[in-house]
Amino acid sequence: MVVLQPDPFLSELTSMYERSTEKGSVWVTMKRSSMKCQARLKKMVAKGEAVELRCLVRATDGKKNICTSLSAKEYLKFQASYATVLKAHMHALKKRERKDKKKAAEVEKIPEKAPKKQKKAPSSKKSAGSKS
């Protein structure tokens, strides 16, 4: 995995999105990380040293993997730039079909049928002419 600075990461991410416009996907993950192994972290916590947590951002298109690490100060600037990259490449998404619109379309296709008349049940009353 190639670790890049934030600006080259964004430019490479842009090229990944451009390569996958017709077919393919790009996965981007973000997670909190200290960029240190667990043993070092435990020693730092035991000594009372401050641990700087960073944001690890990874991206892959299935063929190429890239990542970058951001401090808290860099994060806001990166997030704004990342948002512009995402907005620029959202045109390839398909619109989601809403359930309400789908049901309304089905109702228009099927004409309403008139309610069926119920048949009268034969009465079990005896006629007035016969006596038993």
Coordinates of N, CA, C and O in Angstrom, one line a residue:
M1 N 0.8 -1.2 0.0 CA 0.0 0.0 0.0 C 0.9 1.2 0.0 O 1.8 1.3 0.8
V2 N 0.5 2.2 -0.8 CA 1.3 3.4 -1.0 C 0.8 4.5 0.0 O -0.4 4.8 -0.1
V3 N 1.7 5.0 0.9 CA 1.3 6.0 1.8 C 1.7 7.4 1.2 O 2.9 7.6 0.8
L4 N 0.7 8.2 1.0 CA 0.9 9.5 0.3 C 0.6 10.7 1.2 O -0.1 10.5 2.2
Q5 N 1.1 11.9 0.9 CA 0.7 13.1 1.6 C -0.8 13.4 1.1 O -1.2 12.9 0.1
P6 N -1.5 14.2 1.9 CA -2.9 14.5 1.6 C -3.2 15.0 0.1 O -4.1 14.5 -0.5
D7 N -2.4 15.9 -0.4 CA -2.7 16.5 -1.7 C -2.4 15.4 -2.8 O -3.3 15.3 -3.7
P8 N -1.3 14.7 -2.8 CA -1.1 13.7 -3.9 C -2.2 12.6 -3.7 O -2.6 12.0 -4.7
F9 N -2.6 12.3 -2.5 CA -3.7 11.3 -2.2 C -4.9 11.7 -3.0 O -5.6 10.9 -3.6
L10 N -5.3 13.0 -2.8 CA -6.5 13.5 -3.5 C -6.4 13.4 -5.0 O -7.4 13.1 -5.7
S11 N -5.3 13.8 -5.5 CA -5.1 13.7 -7.0 C -5.2 12.3 -7.5 O -5.8 12.0 -8.5
E12 N -4.6 11.3 -6.7 CA -4.6 9.9 -7.1 C -6.1 9.4 -7.0 O -6.5 8.6 -7.8
L13 N -6.8 9.8 -5.9 CA -8.2 9.4 -5.7 C -9.0 9.9 -6.9 O -9.9 9.2 -7.4
T14 N -8.8 11.1 -7.4 CA -9.5 11.7 -8.5 C -9.2 10.8 -9.8 O -10.2 10.5 -10.5
S15 N -8.0 10.4 -10.0 CA -7.7 9.5 -11.1 C -8.4 8.2 -11.0 O -8.8 7.6 -12.0
M16 N -8.5 7.7 -9.8 CA -9.2 6.4 -9.5 C -10.7 6.5 -9.9 O -11.3 5.6 -10.5
Y17 N -11.3 7.6 -9.5 CA -12.7 7.9 -9.8 C -12.9 8.0 -11.3 O -13.9 7.5 -11.9
E18 N -12.0 8.6 -12.0 CA -12.1 8.8 -13.5 C -11.9 7.5 -14.2 O -12.6 7.2 -15.2
R19 N -11.1 6.6 -13.7 CA -10.9 5.3 -14.3 C -12.1 4.4 -14.1 O -12.4 3.5 -14.9
S20 N -12.8 4.6 -13.0 CA -14.0 3.7 -12.7 C -15.3 4.3 -13.1 O -16.3 3.9 -12.6
T21 N -15.4 5.3 -13.9 CA -16.7 5.9 -14.3 C -17.6 5.0 -15.0 O -18.8 4.9 -14.7
E22 N -17.1 4.3 -16.0 CA -17.9 3.4 -16.8 C -18.2 2.1 -16.1 O -19.3 1.7 -16.1
K23 N -17.2 1.5 -15.5 CA -17.4 0.3 -14.8 C -16.4 0.2 -13.6 O -15.3 0.5 -13.8
G24 N -16.9 -0.2 -12.5 CA -16.1 -0.4 -11.4 C -16.5 0.5 -10.2 O -17.4 1.3 -10.3
S25 N -15.8 0.3 -9.1 CA -16.1 1.0 -7.8 C -14.8 1.5 -7.2 O -13.8 0.9 -7.4
V26 N -15.0 2.5 -6.3 CA -13.9 2.9 -5.5 C -14.3 2.9 -4.1 O -15.4 3.4 -3.7
W27 N -13.6 2.2 -3.2 CA -13.9 2.2 -1.8 C -13.0 3.1 -1.0 O -11.8 3.0 -1.2
V28 N -13.6 3.9 -0.1 CA -12.8 4.8 0.7 C -13.1 4.5 2.1 O -14.3 4.5 2.5
T29 N -12.1 4.3 3.0 CA -12.4 4.0 4.4 C -11.6 5.0 5.2 O -10.5 5.4 4.9
M30 N -12.1 5.4 6.4 CA -11.5 6.3 7.3 C -11.5 5.7 8.7 O -12.6 5.2 9.1
K31 N -10.4 5.7 9.4 CA -10.5 5.2 10.8 C -9.4 6.0 11.6 O -8.5 6.5 11.1
R32 N -9.7 5.9 12.9 CA -8.8 6.6 13.9 C -7.6 5.7 14.1 O -7.8 4.5 14.3
S33 N -6.4 6.2 14.1 CA -5.3 5.4 14.3 C -4.2 6.2 15.0 O -4.1 7.5 14.8
S34 N -3.3 5.6 15.7 CA -2.2 6.3 16.3 C -0.9 6.1 15.5 O 0.1 6.7 15.8
M35 N -1.0 5.2 14.6 CA 0.2 4.8 13.7 C 1.4 4.2 14.5 O 2.5 4.3 14.1
K36 N 1.0 3.7 15.6 CA 2.1 3.0 16.5 C 1.6 1.6 16.8 O 0.4 1.3 16.8
C37 N 2.5 0.7 17.1 CA 2.1 -0.7 17.4 C 1.5 -0.7 18.9 O 1.7 0.2 19.7
Q38 N 0.8 -1.7 19.2 CA 0.1 -1.8 20.5 C 1.1 -1.8 21.7 O 0.8 -1.2 22.7
A39 N 2.3 -2.4 21.5 CA 3.3 -2.4 22.6 C 3.8 -1.0 22.9 O 3.9 -0.7 24.1
R40 N 4.1 -0.2 21.9 CA 4.5 1.1 22.1 C 3.4 2.0 22.7 O 3.7 2.8 23.6
L41 N 2.2 1.8 22.3 CA 1.0 2.5 22.9 C 0.9 2.2 24.4 O 0.7 3.2 25.2
K42 N 1.0 1.0 24.8 CA 0.9 0.6 26.2 C 2.0 1.3 27.0 O 1.8 1.7 28.1
K43 N 3.3 1.3 26.5 CA 4.4 1.9 27.1 C 4.2 3.4 27.3 O 4.4 4.0 28.4
M44 N 3.6 4.1 26.2 CA 3.4 5.5 26.3 C 2.3 5.9 27.3 O 2.4 6.8 28.0
V45 N 1.3 5.0 27.4 CA 0.2 5.3 28.3 C 0.7 5.0 29.7 O 0.4 5.8 30.6
A46 N 1.5 4.0 29.9 CA 2.1 3.7 31.3 C 3.0 4.9 31.8 O 3.0 5.2 32.9
K47 N 3.7 5.5 30.8 CA 4.6 6.6 31.2 C 3.8 7.9 31.4 O 4.3 8.9 31.9
G48 N 2.6 7.9 30.9 CA 1.8 9.2 31.0 C 2.0 10.1 29.8 O 1.6 11.3 29.9
E49 N 2.6 9.7 28.7 CA 2.8 10.5 27.6 C 1.5 10.6 26.8 O 0.7 9.7 26.8
A50 N 1.4 11.8 26.1 CA 0.2 12.0 25.3 C 0.3 11.2 24.0 O 1.4 11.2 23.3
V51 N -0.7 10.6 23.6 CA -0.8 9.8 22.3 C -1.5 10.6 21.3 O -2.7 11.0 21.5
E52 N -0.9 11.0 20.2 CA -1.5 11.7 19.1 C -2.3 10.8 18.2 O -1.7 9.9 17.6
L53 N -3.6 10.9 18.2 CA -4.4 10.1 17.3 C -4.5 10.8 16.0 O -4.7 12.0 15.9
R54 N -4.4 10.0 14.9 CA -4.5 10.5 13.6 C -5.7 9.8 12.8 O -6.2 8.8 13.3
C55 N -6.0 10.3 11.7 CA -7.0 9.7 10.8 C -6.3 9.0 9.7 O -5.6 9.7 8.9
L56 N -6.6 7.8 9.5 CA -6.0 7.0 8.4 C -7.1 6.9 7.4 O -8.2 6.4 7.6
V57 N -6.8 7.3 6.2 CA -7.7 7.3 5.1 C -7.1 6.3 4.0 O -6.0 6.5 3.6
R58 N -7.9 5.3 3.6 CA -7.5 4.4 2.6 C -8.5 4.4 1.4 O -9.7 4.6 1.6
A59 N -8.0 4.1 0.3 CA -8.8 4.1 -0.9 C -8.3 2.9 -1.8 O -7.1 2.7 -1.9
T60 N -9.2 2.2 -2.5 CA -8.9 1.2 -3.4 C -9.9 1.1 -4.5 O -11.1 1.4 -4.2
D61 N -9.5 0.7 -5.6 CA -10.4 0.4 -6.7 C -10.4 -1.1 -7.1 O -10.9 -1.5 -8.1
G62 N -9.8 -1.9 -6.3 CA -9.7 -3.3 -6.5 C -8.3 -3.7 -7.1 O -7.9 -4.8 -7.0
K63 N -7.6 -2.7 -7.7 CA -6.3 -3.0 -8.4 C -5.2 -2.2 -7.6 O -4.1 -2.7 -7.5
K64 N -5.5 -1.0 -7.2 CA -4.5 -0.2 -6.6 C -5.0 0.3 -5.3 O -6.1 0.7 -5.1
N65 N -4.1 0.3 -4.3 CA -4.4 0.7 -2.9 C -3.6 2.0 -2.6 O -2.3 1.9 -2.8
I66 N -4.2 3.0 -2.0 CA -3.4 4.2 -1.6 C -4.0 4.5 -0.2 O -5.1 4.2 0.2
C67 N -3.1 5.2 0.6 CA -3.6 5.7 1.9 C -2.8 7.0 2.3 O -1.8 7.3 1.7
T68 N -3.4 7.6 3.3 CA -2.7 8.8 3.8 C -3.1 8.9 5.3 O -4.1 8.3 5.7
S69 N -2.3 9.6 6.0 CA -2.5 9.8 7.5 C -2.7 11.3 7.7 O -1.8 12.1 7.3
L70 N -3.7 11.7 8.5 CA -4.0 13.1 8.7 C -4.0 13.4 10.2 O -4.5 12.7 11.0
S71 N -3.4 14.6 10.6 CA -3.5 15.0 11.9 C -4.8 15.8 12.1 O -5.5 16.1 11.1
A72 N -5.1 16.2 13.3 CA -6.3 16.9 13.6 C -6.4 18.2 12.8 O -7.4 18.7 12.4
K73 N -5.2 18.9 12.7 CA -5.1 20.2 12.1 C -5.3 20.0 10.5 O -6.0 20.9 9.9
E74 N -4.8 19.0 10.0 CA -4.9 18.8 8.5 C -6.3 18.3 8.1 O -6.7 18.4 7.0
Y75 N -7.0 17.7 9.1 CA -8.3 17.0 8.8 C -9.3 17.9 8.1 O -10.0 17.6 7.2
L76 N -9.5 19.1 8.7 CA -10.6 20.0 8.2 C -10.3 20.5 6.7 O -11.2 20.5 5.9
K77 N -9.0 20.8 6.4 CA -8.7 21.2 5.1 C -8.9 20.0 4.1 O -9.4 20.1 3.0
F78 N -8.4 18.8 4.6 CA -8.6 17.6 3.8 C -10.1 17.3 3.5 O -10.4 16.9 2.4
Q79 N -10.9 17.4 4.5 CA -12.3 17.1 4.4 C -13.0 18.0 3.4 O -13.8 17.5 2.6
A80 N -12.6 19.3 3.3 CA -13.2 20.2 2.4 C -12.8 19.8 0.9 O -13.6 19.8 0.0
S81 N -11.5 19.5 0.8 CA -11.0 19.1 -0.5 C -11.6 17.7 -1.0 O -11.9 17.6 -2.2
Y82 N -11.7 16.8 0.0 CA -12.3 15.5 -0.3 C -13.8 15.7 -0.8 O -14.2 15.0 -1.7
A83 N -14.5 16.6 -0.1 CA -15.9 16.8 -0.5 C -16.0 17.3 -1.9 O -16.9 16.9 -2.7
T84 N -15.1 18.2 -2.3 CA -15.2 18.7 -3.7 C -14.9 17.6 -4.7 O -15.5 17.5 -5.8
V85 N -14.0 16.7 -4.4 CA -13.7 15.6 -5.3 C -14.9 14.7 -5.4 O -15.2 14.2 -6.5
L86 N -15.5 14.4 -4.3 CA -16.7 13.5 -4.3 C -17.8 14.2 -5.1 O -18.5 13.5 -5.9
K87 N -18.1 15.5 -4.9 CA -19.2 16.2 -5.7 C -18.9 16.2 -7.2 O -19.8 16.0 -8.0
A88 N -17.6 16.3 -7.5 CA -17.3 16.3 -8.9 C -17.5 14.9 -9.6 O -17.7 14.9 -10.8
H89 N -17.5 13.8 -8.9 CA -17.6 12.5 -9.5 C -18.9 11.8 -9.1 O -19.0 10.6 -9.3
M90 N -19.9 12.5 -8.6 CA -21.1 11.9 -8.3 C -22.0 11.7 -9.5 O -23.1 11.1 -9.4
H91 N -21.7 12.2 -10.6 CA -22.5 12.2 -11.8 C -22.8 10.8 -12.3 O -23.7 10.5 -13.0
A92 N -21.9 9.8 -12.0 CA -22.1 8.4 -12.5 C -23.1 7.6 -11.6 O -23.4 6.5 -12.0
L93 N -23.6 8.2 -10.5 CA -24.5 7.5 -9.7 C -25.9 7.4 -10.3 O -26.3 8.3 -11.0
K94 N -26.6 6.3 -10.1 CA -27.9 6.1 -10.6 C -28.9 6.6 -9.5 O -28.6 6.5 -8.3
K95 N -30.0 7.3 -10.0 CA -31.0 7.8 -9.0 C -31.7 6.6 -8.4 O -32.0 5.6 -9.1
R96 N -32.0 6.7 -7.1 CA -32.7 5.7 -6.4 C -34.2 5.8 -6.7 O -34.7 6.9 -6.7
E97 N -34.8 4.7 -7.0 CA -36.3 4.7 -7.2 C -37.0 4.6 -5.9 O -36.8 3.7 -5.1
R98 N -37.8 5.6 -5.6 CA -38.5 5.7 -4.3 C -39.7 4.7 -4.3 O -40.3 4.5 -5.4
K99 N -40.0 4.2 -3.2 CA -41.1 3.2 -3.1 C -42.5 3.9 -3.4 O -43.3 3.3 -4.0
D100 N -42.7 5.1 -2.9 CA -43.9 5.8 -3.1 C -44.2 6.0 -4.6 O -45.3 5.8 -5.1
K101 N -43.2 6.4 -5.4 CA -43.3 6.6 -6.8 C -43.6 5.3 -7.5 O -44.4 5.2 -8.4
K102 N -43.0 4.3 -7.0 CA -43.1 3.0 -7.6 C -44.6 2.5 -7.4 O -45.2 2.0 -8.4
K103 N -45.1 2.6 -6.2 CA -46.5 2.2 -6.0 C -47.5 3.0 -6.8 O -48.5 2.5 -7.3
A104 N -47.2 4.3 -6.9 CA -48.1 5.2 -7.7 C -48.1 4.8 -9.1 O -49.2 4.8 -9.8
A105 N -47.0 4.4 -9.7 CA -46.9 4.0 -11.1 C -47.7 2.7 -11.3 O -48.3 2.5 -12.3
E106 N -47.6 1.8 -10.3 CA -48.4 0.5 -10.4 C -49.9 0.7 -10.4 O -50.6 0.1 -11.1
V107 N -50.3 1.7 -9.5 CA -51.7 2.0 -9.5 C -52.3 2.5 -10.8 O -53.4 2.2 -11.2
E108 N -51.5 3.4 -11.4 CA -51.9 3.9 -12.7 C -52.0 2.8 -13.8 O -52.9 2.9 -14.7
K109 N -51.2 1.8 -13.7 CA -51.2 0.8 -14.7 C -52.4 -0.1 -14.6 O -53.0 -0.6 -15.6
I110 N -52.8 -0.4 -13.4 CA -53.9 -1.4 -13.1 C -55.2 -0.6 -12.9 O -55.3 0.2 -12.0
P111 N -56.2 -0.7 -13.9 CA -57.4 0.0 -13.7 C -58.2 -0.6 -12.6 O -58.2 -1.8 -12.3
E112 N -59.0 0.2 -11.9 CA -59.8 -0.3 -10.8 C -61.0 -1.1 -11.4 O -61.6 -0.7 -12.3
K113 N -61.3 -2.2 -10.8 CA -62.4 -3.0 -11.2 C -63.6 -2.7 -10.3 O -63.5 -2.4 -9.1
A114 N -64.8 -2.8 -10.9 CA -66.0 -2.6 -10.2 C -66.2 -3.8 -9.2 O -65.9 -4.9 -9.5
P115 N -66.7 -3.5 -8.0 CA -66.9 -4.5 -7.0 C -67.9 -5.5 -7.5 O -68.9 -5.2 -8.1
K116 N -67.7 -6.8 -7.2 CA -68.6 -7.8 -7.6 C -69.9 -7.8 -6.7 O -69.8 -7.6 -5.5
K117 N -71.0 -8.2 -7.4 CA -72.3 -8.3 -6.7 C -72.3 -9.6 -6.0 O -71.9 -10.6 -6.5
Q118 N -72.8 -9.6 -4.7 CA -72.9 -10.8 -4.0 C -74.2 -11.5 -4.4 O -75.3 -10.9 -4.6
K119 N -74.1 -12.8 -4.5 CA -75.3 -13.6 -4.8 C -76.1 -13.8 -3.6 O -75.6 -13.9 -2.5
K120 N -77.4 -13.8 -3.8 CA -78.3 -14.0 -2.6 C -78.3 -15.5 -2.2 O -78.4 -16.3 -3.1
A121 N -78.2 -15.7 -1.0 CA -78.3 -17.1 -0.5 C -79.7 -17.6 -0.5 O -80.6 -16.8 -0.2
P122 N -79.9 -18.8 -0.9 CA -81.3 -19.3 -0.8 C -81.8 -19.3 0.6 O -81.1 -19.7 1.5
S123 N -83.1 -18.9 0.7 CA -83.6 -18.8 2.1 C -84.2 -20.1 2.5 O -84.7 -20.9 1.7
S124 N -84.1 -20.4 3.7 CA -84.5 -21.7 4.2 C -85.9 -21.6 4.9 O -86.3 -22.5 5.6
K125 N -86.6 -20.5 4.7 CA -87.9 -20.3 5.2 C -88.9 -21.1 4.5 O -88.8 -21.3 3.2
K126 N -89.9 -21.7 5.2 CA -90.9 -22.5 4.5 C -91.9 -21.5 4.0 O -92.2 -20.5 4.5
S127 N -92.5 -22.0 2.9 CA -93.5 -21.1 2.3 C -94.8 -21.1 3.1 O -95.1 -22.0 3.9
A128 N -95.5 -20.0 3.0 CA -96.7 -19.8 3.9 C -97.8 -20.8 3.5 O -98.7 -21.1 4.3
G129 N -97.8 -21.4 2.3 CA -98.9 -22.3 1.8 C -98.9 -23.6 2.4 O -99.9 -24.3 2.6
S130 N -97.8 -24.1 2.9 CA -97.7 -25.5 3.4 C -97.6 -25.5 4.9 O -96.9 -24.7 5.5
K131 N -98.4 -26.3 5.5 CA -98.4 -26.4 7.0 C -97.9 -27.8 7.3 O -98.2 -28.8 6.8
S132 N -97.1 -27.8 8.4 CA -96.6 -29.1 8.8 C -97.0 -29.5 10.2 O -97.5 -28.8 11.0

